[in-house]
mmCIF file of C-alpha atoms and ligand atoms in Angstrom:
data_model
loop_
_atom_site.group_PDB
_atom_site.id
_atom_site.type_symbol
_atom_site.label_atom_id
_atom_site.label_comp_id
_atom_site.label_asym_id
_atom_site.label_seq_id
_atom_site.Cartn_x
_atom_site.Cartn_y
_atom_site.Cartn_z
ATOM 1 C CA UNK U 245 0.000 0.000 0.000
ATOM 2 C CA UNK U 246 1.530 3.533 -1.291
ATOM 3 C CA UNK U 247 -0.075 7.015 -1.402
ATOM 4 C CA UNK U 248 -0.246 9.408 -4.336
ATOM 5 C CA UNK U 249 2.981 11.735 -4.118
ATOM 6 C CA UNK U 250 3.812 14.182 -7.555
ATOM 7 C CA UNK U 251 6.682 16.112 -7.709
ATOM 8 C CA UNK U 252 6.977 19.653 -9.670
ATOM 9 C CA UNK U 253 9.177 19.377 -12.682
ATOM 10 C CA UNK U 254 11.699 21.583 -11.193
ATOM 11 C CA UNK U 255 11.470 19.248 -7.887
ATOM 12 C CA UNK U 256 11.666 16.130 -9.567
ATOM 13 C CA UNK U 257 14.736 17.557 -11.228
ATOM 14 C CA UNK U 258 16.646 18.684 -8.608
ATOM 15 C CA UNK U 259 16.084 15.687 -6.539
ATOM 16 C CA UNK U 260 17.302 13.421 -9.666
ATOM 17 C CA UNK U 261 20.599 15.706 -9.546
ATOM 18 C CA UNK U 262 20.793 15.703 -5.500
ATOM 19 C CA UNK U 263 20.769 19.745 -5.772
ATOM 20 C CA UNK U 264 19.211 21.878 -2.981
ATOM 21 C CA UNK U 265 15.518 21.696 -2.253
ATOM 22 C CA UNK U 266 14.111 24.179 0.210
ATOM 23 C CA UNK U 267 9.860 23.042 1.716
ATOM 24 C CA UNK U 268 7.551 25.708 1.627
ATOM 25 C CA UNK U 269 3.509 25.787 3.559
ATOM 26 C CA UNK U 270 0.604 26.394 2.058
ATOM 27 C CA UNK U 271 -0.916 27.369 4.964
ATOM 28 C CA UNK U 272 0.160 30.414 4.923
ATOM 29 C CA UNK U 273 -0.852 30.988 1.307
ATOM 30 C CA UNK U 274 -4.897 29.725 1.774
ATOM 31 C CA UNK U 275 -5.392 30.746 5.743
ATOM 32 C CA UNK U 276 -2.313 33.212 6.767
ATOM 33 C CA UNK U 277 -2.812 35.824 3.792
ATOM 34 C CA UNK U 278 -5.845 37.542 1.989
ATOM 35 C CA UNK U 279 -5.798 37.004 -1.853
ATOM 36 C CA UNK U 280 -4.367 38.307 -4.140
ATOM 37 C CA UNK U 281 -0.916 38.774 -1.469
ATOM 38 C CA UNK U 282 -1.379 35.221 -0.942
ATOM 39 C CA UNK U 283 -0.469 33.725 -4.857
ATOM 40 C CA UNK U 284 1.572 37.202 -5.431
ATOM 41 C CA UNK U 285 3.929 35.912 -2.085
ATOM 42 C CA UNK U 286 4.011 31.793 -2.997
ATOM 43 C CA UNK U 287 5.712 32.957 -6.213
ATOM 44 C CA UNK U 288 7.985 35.567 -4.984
ATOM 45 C CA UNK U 289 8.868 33.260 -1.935
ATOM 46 C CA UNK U 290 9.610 30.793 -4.545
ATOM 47 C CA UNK U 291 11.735 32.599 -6.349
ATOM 48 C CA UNK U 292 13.768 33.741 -4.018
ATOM 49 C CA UNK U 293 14.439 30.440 -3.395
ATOM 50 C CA UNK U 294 16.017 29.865 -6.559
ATOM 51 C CA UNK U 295 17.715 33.224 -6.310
ATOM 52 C CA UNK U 296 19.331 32.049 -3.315
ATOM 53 C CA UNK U 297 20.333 29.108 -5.385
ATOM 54 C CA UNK U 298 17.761 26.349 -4.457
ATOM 55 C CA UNK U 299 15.186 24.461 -5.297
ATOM 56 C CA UNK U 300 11.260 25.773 -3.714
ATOM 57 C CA UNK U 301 8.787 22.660 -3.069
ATOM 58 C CA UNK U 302 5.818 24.401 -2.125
ATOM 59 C CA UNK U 303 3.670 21.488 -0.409
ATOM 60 C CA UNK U 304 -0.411 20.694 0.113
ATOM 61 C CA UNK U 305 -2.435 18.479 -0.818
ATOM 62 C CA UNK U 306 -4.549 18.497 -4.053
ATOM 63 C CA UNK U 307 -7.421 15.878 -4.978
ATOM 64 C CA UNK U 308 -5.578 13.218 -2.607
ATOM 65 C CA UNK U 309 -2.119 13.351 -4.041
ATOM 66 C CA UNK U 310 0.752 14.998 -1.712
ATOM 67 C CA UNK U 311 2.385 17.350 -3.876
ATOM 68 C CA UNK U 312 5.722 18.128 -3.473
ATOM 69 C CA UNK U 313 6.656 21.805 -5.673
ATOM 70 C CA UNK U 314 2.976 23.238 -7.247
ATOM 71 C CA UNK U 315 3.124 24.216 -11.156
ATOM 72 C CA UNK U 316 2.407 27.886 -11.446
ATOM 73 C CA UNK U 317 -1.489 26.843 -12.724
ATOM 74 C CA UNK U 318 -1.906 24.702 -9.513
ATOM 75 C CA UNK U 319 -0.402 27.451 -6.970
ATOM 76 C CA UNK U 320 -3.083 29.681 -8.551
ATOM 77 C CA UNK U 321 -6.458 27.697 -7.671
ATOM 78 C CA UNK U 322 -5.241 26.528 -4.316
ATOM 79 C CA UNK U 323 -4.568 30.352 -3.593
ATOM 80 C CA UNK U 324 -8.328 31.669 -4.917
ATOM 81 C CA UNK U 325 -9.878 28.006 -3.185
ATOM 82 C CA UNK U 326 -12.517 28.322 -0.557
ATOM 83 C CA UNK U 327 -12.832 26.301 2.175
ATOM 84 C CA UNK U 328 -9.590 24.795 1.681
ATOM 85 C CA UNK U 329 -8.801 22.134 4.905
ATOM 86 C CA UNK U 330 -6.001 22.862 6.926
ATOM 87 C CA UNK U 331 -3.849 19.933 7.528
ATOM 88 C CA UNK U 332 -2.062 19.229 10.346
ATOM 89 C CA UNK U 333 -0.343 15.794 11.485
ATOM 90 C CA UNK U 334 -4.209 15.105 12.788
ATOM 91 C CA UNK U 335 -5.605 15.107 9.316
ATOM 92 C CA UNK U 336 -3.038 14.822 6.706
ATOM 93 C CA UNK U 337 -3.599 11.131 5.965
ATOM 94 C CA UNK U 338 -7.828 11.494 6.135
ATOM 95 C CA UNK U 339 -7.389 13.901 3.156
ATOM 96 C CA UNK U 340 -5.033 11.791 1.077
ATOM 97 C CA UNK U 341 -7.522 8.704 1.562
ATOM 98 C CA UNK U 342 -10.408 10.608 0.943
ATOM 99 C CA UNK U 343 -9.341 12.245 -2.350
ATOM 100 C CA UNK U 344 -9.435 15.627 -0.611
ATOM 101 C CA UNK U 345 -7.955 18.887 -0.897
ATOM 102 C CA UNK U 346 -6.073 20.990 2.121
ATOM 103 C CA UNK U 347 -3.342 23.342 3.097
ATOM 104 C CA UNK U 348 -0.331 22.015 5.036
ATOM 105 C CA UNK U 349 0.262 23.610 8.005
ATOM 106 C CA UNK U 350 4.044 23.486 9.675
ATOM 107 C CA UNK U 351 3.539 20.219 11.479
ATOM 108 C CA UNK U 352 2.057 19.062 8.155
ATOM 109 C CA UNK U 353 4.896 20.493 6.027
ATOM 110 C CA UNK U 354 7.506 18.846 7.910
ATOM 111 C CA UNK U 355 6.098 14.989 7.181
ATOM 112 C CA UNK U 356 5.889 15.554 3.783
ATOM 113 C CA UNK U 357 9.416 17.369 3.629
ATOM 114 C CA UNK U 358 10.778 14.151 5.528
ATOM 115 C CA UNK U 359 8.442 11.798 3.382
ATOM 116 C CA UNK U 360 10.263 13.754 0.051
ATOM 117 C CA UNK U 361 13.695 13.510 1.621
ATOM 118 C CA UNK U 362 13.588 17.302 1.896
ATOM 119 C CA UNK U 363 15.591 18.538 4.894
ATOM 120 C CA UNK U 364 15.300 22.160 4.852
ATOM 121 C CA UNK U 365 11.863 24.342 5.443
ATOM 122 C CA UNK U 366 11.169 28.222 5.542
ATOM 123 C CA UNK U 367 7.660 29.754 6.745
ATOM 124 C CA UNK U 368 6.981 33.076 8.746
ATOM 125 C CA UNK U 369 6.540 31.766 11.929
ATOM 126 C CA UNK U 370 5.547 28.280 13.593
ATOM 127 C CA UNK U 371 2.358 27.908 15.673
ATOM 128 C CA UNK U 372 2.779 27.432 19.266
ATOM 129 C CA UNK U 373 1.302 28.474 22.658
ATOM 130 C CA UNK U 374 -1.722 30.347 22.703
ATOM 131 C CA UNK U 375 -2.311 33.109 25.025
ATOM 132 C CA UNK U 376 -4.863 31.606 27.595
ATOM 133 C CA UNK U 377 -3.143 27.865 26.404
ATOM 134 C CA UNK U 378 -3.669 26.963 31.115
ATOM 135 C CA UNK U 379 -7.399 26.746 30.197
ATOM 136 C CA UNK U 380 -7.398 25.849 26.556
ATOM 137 C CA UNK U 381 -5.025 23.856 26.066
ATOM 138 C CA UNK U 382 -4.541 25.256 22.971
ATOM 139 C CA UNK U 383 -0.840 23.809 21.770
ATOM 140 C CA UNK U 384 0.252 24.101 18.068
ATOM 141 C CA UNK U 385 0.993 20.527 16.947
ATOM 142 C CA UNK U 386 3.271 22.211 15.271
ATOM 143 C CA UNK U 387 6.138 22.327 18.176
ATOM 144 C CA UNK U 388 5.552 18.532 18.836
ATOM 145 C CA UNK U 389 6.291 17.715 15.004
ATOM 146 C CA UNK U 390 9.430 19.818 15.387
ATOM 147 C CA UNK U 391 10.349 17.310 18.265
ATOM 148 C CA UNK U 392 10.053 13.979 15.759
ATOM 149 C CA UNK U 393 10.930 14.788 12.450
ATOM 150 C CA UNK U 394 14.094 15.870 11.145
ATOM 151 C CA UNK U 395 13.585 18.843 9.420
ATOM 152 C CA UNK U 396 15.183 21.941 9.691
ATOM 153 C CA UNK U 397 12.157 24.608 10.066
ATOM 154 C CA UNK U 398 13.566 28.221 9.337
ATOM 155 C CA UNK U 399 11.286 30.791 11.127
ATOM 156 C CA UNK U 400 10.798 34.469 12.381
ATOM 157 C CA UNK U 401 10.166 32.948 15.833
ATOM 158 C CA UNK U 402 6.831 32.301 16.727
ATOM 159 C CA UNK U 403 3.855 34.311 15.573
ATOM 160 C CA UNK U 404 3.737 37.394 18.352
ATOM 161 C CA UNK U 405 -0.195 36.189 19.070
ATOM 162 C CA UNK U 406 1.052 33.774 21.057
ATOM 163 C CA UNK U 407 2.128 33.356 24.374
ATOM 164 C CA UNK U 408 6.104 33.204 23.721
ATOM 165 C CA UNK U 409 7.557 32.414 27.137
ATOM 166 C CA UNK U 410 5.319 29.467 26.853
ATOM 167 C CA UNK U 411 5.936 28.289 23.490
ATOM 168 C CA UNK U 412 10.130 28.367 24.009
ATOM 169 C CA UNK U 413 9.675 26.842 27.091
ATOM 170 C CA UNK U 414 7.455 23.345 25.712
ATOM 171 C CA UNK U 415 10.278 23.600 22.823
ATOM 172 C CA UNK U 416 12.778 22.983 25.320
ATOM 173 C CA UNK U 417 10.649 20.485 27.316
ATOM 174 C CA UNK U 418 10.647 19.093 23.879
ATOM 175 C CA UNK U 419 14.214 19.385 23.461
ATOM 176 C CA UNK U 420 13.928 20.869 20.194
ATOM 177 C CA UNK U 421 17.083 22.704 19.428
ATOM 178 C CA UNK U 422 15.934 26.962 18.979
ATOM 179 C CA UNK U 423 19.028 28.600 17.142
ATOM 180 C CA UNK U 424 18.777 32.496 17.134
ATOM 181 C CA UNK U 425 20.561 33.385 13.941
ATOM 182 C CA UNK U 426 23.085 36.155 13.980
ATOM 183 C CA UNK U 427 21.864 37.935 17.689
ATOM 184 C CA UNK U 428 21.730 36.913 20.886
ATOM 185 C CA UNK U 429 17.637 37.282 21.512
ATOM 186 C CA UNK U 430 14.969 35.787 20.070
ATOM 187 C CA UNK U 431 13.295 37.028 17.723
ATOM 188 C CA UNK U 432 9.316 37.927 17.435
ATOM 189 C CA UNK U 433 7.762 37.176 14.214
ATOM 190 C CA UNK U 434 6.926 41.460 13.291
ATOM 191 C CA UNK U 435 9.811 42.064 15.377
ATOM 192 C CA UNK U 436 13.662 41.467 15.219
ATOM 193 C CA UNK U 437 14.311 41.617 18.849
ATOM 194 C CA UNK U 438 12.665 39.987 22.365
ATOM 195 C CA UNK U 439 13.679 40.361 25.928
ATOM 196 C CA UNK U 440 13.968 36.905 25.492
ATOM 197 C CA UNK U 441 17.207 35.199 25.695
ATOM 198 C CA UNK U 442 18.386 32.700 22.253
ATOM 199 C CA UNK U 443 18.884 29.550 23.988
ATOM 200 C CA UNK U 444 21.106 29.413 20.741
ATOM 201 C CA UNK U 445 23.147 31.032 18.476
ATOM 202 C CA UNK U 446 24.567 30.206 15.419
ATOM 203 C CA UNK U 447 25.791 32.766 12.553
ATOM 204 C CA UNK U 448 26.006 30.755 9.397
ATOM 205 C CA UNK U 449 24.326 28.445 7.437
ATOM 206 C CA UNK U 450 26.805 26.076 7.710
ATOM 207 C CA UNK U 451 26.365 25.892 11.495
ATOM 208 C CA UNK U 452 22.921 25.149 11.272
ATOM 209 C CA UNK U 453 23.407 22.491 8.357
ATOM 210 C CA UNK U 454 25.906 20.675 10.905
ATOM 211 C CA UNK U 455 24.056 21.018 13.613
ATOM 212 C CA UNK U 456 21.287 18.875 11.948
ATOM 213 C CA UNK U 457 23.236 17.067 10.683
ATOM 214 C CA UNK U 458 25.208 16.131 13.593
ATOM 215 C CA UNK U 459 21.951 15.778 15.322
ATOM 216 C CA UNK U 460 20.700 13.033 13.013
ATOM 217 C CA UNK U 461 23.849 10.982 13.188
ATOM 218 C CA UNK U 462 23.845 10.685 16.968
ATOM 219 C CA UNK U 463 20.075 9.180 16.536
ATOM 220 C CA UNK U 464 18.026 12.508 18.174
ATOM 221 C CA UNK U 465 15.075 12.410 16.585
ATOM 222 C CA UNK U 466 13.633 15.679 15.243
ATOM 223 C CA UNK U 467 14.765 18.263 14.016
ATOM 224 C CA UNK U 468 15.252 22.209 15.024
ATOM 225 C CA UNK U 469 14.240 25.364 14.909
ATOM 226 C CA UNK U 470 16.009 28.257 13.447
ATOM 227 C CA UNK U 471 14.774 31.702 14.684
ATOM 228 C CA UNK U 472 15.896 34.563 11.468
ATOM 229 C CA UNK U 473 14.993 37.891 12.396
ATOM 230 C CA UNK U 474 12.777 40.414 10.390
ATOM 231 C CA UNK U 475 15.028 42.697 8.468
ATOM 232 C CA UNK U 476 15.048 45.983 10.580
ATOM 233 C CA UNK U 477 13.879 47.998 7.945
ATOM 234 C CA UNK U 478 10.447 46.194 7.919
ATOM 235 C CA UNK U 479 10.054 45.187 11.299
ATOM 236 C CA UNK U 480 6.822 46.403 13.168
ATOM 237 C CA UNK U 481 8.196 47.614 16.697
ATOM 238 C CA UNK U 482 6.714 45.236 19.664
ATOM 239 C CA UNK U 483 5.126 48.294 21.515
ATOM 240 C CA UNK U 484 2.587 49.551 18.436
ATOM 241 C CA UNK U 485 1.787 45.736 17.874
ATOM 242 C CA UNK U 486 0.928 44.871 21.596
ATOM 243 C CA UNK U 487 -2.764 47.172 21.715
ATOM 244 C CA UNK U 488 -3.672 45.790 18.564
ATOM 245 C CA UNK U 489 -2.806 42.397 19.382
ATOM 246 C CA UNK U 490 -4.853 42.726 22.517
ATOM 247 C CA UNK U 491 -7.999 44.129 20.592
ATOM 248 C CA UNK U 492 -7.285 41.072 18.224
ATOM 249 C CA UNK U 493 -7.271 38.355 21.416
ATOM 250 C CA UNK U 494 -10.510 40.099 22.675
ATOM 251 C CA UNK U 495 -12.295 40.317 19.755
ATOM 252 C CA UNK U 496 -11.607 36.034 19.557
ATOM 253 C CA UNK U 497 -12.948 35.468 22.899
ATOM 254 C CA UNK U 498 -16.075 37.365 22.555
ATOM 255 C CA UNK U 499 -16.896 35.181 19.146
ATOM 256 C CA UNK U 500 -15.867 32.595 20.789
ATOM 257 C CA UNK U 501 -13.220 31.538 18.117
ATOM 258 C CA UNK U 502 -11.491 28.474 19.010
ATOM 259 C CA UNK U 503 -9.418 25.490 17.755
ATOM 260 C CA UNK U 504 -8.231 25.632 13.888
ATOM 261 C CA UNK U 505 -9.518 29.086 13.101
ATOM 262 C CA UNK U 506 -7.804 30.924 16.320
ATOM 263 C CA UNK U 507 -5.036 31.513 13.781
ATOM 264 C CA UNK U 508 -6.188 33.314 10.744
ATOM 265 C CA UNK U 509 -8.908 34.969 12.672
ATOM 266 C CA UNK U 510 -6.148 36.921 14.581
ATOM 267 C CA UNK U 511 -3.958 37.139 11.499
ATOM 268 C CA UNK U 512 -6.894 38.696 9.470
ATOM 269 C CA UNK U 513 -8.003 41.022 12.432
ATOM 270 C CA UNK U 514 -4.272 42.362 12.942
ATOM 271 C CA UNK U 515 -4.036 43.019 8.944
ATOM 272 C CA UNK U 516 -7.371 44.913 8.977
ATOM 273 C CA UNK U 517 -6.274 46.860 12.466
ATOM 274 C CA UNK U 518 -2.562 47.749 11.220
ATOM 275 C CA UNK U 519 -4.048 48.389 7.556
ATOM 276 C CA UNK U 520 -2.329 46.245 6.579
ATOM 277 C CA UNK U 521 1.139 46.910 7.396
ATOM 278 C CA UNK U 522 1.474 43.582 9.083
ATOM 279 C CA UNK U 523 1.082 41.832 5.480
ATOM 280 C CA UNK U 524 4.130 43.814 4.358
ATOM 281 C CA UNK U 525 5.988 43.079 7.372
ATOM 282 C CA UNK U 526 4.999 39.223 7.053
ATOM 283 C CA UNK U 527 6.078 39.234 3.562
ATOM 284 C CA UNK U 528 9.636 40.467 4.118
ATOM 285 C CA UNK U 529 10.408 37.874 6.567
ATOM 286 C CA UNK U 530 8.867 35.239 5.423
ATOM 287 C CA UNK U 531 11.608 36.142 1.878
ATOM 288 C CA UNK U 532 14.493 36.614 4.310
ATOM 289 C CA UNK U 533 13.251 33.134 6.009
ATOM 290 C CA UNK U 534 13.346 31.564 2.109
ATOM 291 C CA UNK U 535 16.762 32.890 1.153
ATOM 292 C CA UNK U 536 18.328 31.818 4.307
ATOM 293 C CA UNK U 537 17.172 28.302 4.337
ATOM 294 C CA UNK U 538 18.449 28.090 0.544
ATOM 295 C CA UNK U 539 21.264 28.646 1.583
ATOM 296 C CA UNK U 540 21.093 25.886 4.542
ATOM 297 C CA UNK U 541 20.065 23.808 1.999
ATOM 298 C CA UNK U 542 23.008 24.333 -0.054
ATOM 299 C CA UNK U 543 25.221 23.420 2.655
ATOM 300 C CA UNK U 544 23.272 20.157 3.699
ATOM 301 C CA UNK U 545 23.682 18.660 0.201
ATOM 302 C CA UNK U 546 27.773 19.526 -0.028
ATOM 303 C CA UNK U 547 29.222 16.421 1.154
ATOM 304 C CA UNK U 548 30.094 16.475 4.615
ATOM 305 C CA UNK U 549 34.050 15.702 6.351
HETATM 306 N N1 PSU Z 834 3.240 31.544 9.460
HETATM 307 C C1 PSU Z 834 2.672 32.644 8.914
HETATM 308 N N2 PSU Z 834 1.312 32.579 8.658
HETATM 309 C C2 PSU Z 834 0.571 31.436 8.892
HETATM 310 C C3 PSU Z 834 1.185 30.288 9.464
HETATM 311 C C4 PSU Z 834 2.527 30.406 9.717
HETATM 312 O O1 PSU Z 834 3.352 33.660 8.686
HETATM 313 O O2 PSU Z 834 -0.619 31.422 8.606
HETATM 314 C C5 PSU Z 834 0.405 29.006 9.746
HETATM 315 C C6 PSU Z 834 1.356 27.814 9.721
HETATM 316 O O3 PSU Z 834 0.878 26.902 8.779
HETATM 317 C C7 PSU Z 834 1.315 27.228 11.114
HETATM 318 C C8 PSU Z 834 -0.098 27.532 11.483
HETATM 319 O O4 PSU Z 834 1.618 25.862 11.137
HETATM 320 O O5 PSU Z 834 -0.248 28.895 11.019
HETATM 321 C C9 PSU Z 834 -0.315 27.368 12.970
HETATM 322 O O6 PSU Z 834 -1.680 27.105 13.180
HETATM 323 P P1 PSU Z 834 -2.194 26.572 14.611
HETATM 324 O O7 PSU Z 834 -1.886 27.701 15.556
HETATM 325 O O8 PSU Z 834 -3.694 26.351 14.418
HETATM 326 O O9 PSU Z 834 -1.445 25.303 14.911
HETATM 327 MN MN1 MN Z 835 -4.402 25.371 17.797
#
């Protein structure tokens, strides 16, 4: 018994000449950004991908086949889709058997990166502890699949909705490696800086491509998180985010969002409060994420000493 996996043309190449392939969500493309952003990002994400000198597999699943890289046509529907599933390590499977259609989140991303021998993944920022999470219990699987599989997940931190202290602190419960690149804090999704500590710090590529590495060969399972700052110039400082944030979390509680839609309701709310300067600042790290985990992905496939 197999499953339906297709690879892009420019996937199935690279992986036939054991070149650089970098995983990218789709998450973020059908429930983390309005359309037309949404398609307009994929492609420049993807691109700067291959500017960086890598291959992008942008990954979801379409009519029960896991694809791994999306033709430009297929990109296109998923990103004007409604009601588009999103796919976690809960559901994935369900969707393929069913013949269905859905998004893949991180946690989701990850499998199929592993499953496509893909070690290397850039989004804008994992899910992880929600604010409120004591009575909840509302936990991204998203920090447990970082725990298992062995993919490096390159990341502006965690999104800023969440309840950070919380989140780094299950990651290291979790003992999943988080590796501030190039400063000693951590970063915060629509900002560069924290008051909270890196646990980690590494300032090249080649670090973190070791450090997987390495990690792999003494049998740790899973795989680690690399925290790339927002480039200063589009960051959104932490003190004009925090109110609307707030107003954001509020506005959840008294609909009474909950479970899979806690997400993009906040996302959509803080792009409508911050008119949409949040987008912007998304997009720019979400292409700084891309080009640096081409470049980790470069160093993972030079043969190692
Ligand atoms: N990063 C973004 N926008 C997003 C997401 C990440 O910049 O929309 C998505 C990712 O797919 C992540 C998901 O896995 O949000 C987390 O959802 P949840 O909190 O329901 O686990
Ligand atoms: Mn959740």
């Amino acid at each position: 018994m197999t499953f339906p996996m297709v690879f892009s043309k420019e996937v199935a190449a690279a992986r036939k000449a054991g070149t650089a392939i970098v995983a990218l969500e789709s998450t973020i493309i059908t429930h983390g950004m309005p359309f037309p952003q949404n398609v307009e990002t994929a492609r420049i994400v993807e691109q700067d991908v291959r500017d960086a000198g890598a291959t992008p597999a942008t990954i979801a699943v379409m009519n029960g086949a896991l694809h791994i890289g999306l033709e430009a046509d297929v990109l296109d529907s998923l990103g004007q889709a409604q009601h588009v599933a999103k796919l976690s390590r809960a559901d994935m499977a369900s969707c393929i058997a069913m013949g269905g259609t859905g998004a893949t989140t991180v946690a989701a991303t990850m499998i199929a990166a592993q499953l496509a021998g893909i070690s290397v993944f850039a989004t804008g920022g994992i899910g992880g502890v929600h604010r409120g999470a004591e009575t909840t219990f509302d936990i991204s699987a998203d920090l447990h699949e970082l725990a298992q599989t062995a993919v490096t997940v390159v990341a502006a931190g965690a999104k800023a909705i969440l309840d950070l202290e919380k989140t780094f602190e299950v990651l290291e419960t979790l003992g999943v490696p988080v590796i501030a690149y190039g400063q000693d804090s951590l970063p915060a999704f629509w900002s560069a800086t924290s008051d909270m500590p890196a646990p980690l710090r590494m300032d090249t590529a080649a670090q973190i491509a070791s450090a997987q590495i390495t990690r792999t060969a003494m049998g740790l399972a899973g795989g680690q998180l690399i925290c790339n700052p927002i480039p200063k110039d589009a960051e959104i400082a932490a003190d004009i985010l925090a109110p609307v944030i707030a107003q954001a979390l509020a506005e959840a509680e008294a609909q009474k969002i909950s479970a899979k839609a806690v997400t993009p309701f906040l996302l959509d709310r803080i792009f409508t409060l911050t008119e949409g300067r949040s987008l912007t600042a998304n997009i720019a790290l979400v292409r700084n994420n891309a080009a640096l985990a081409a470049k980790i992905a470069a160093e993972m496939v030079k043969p190692q000493g």
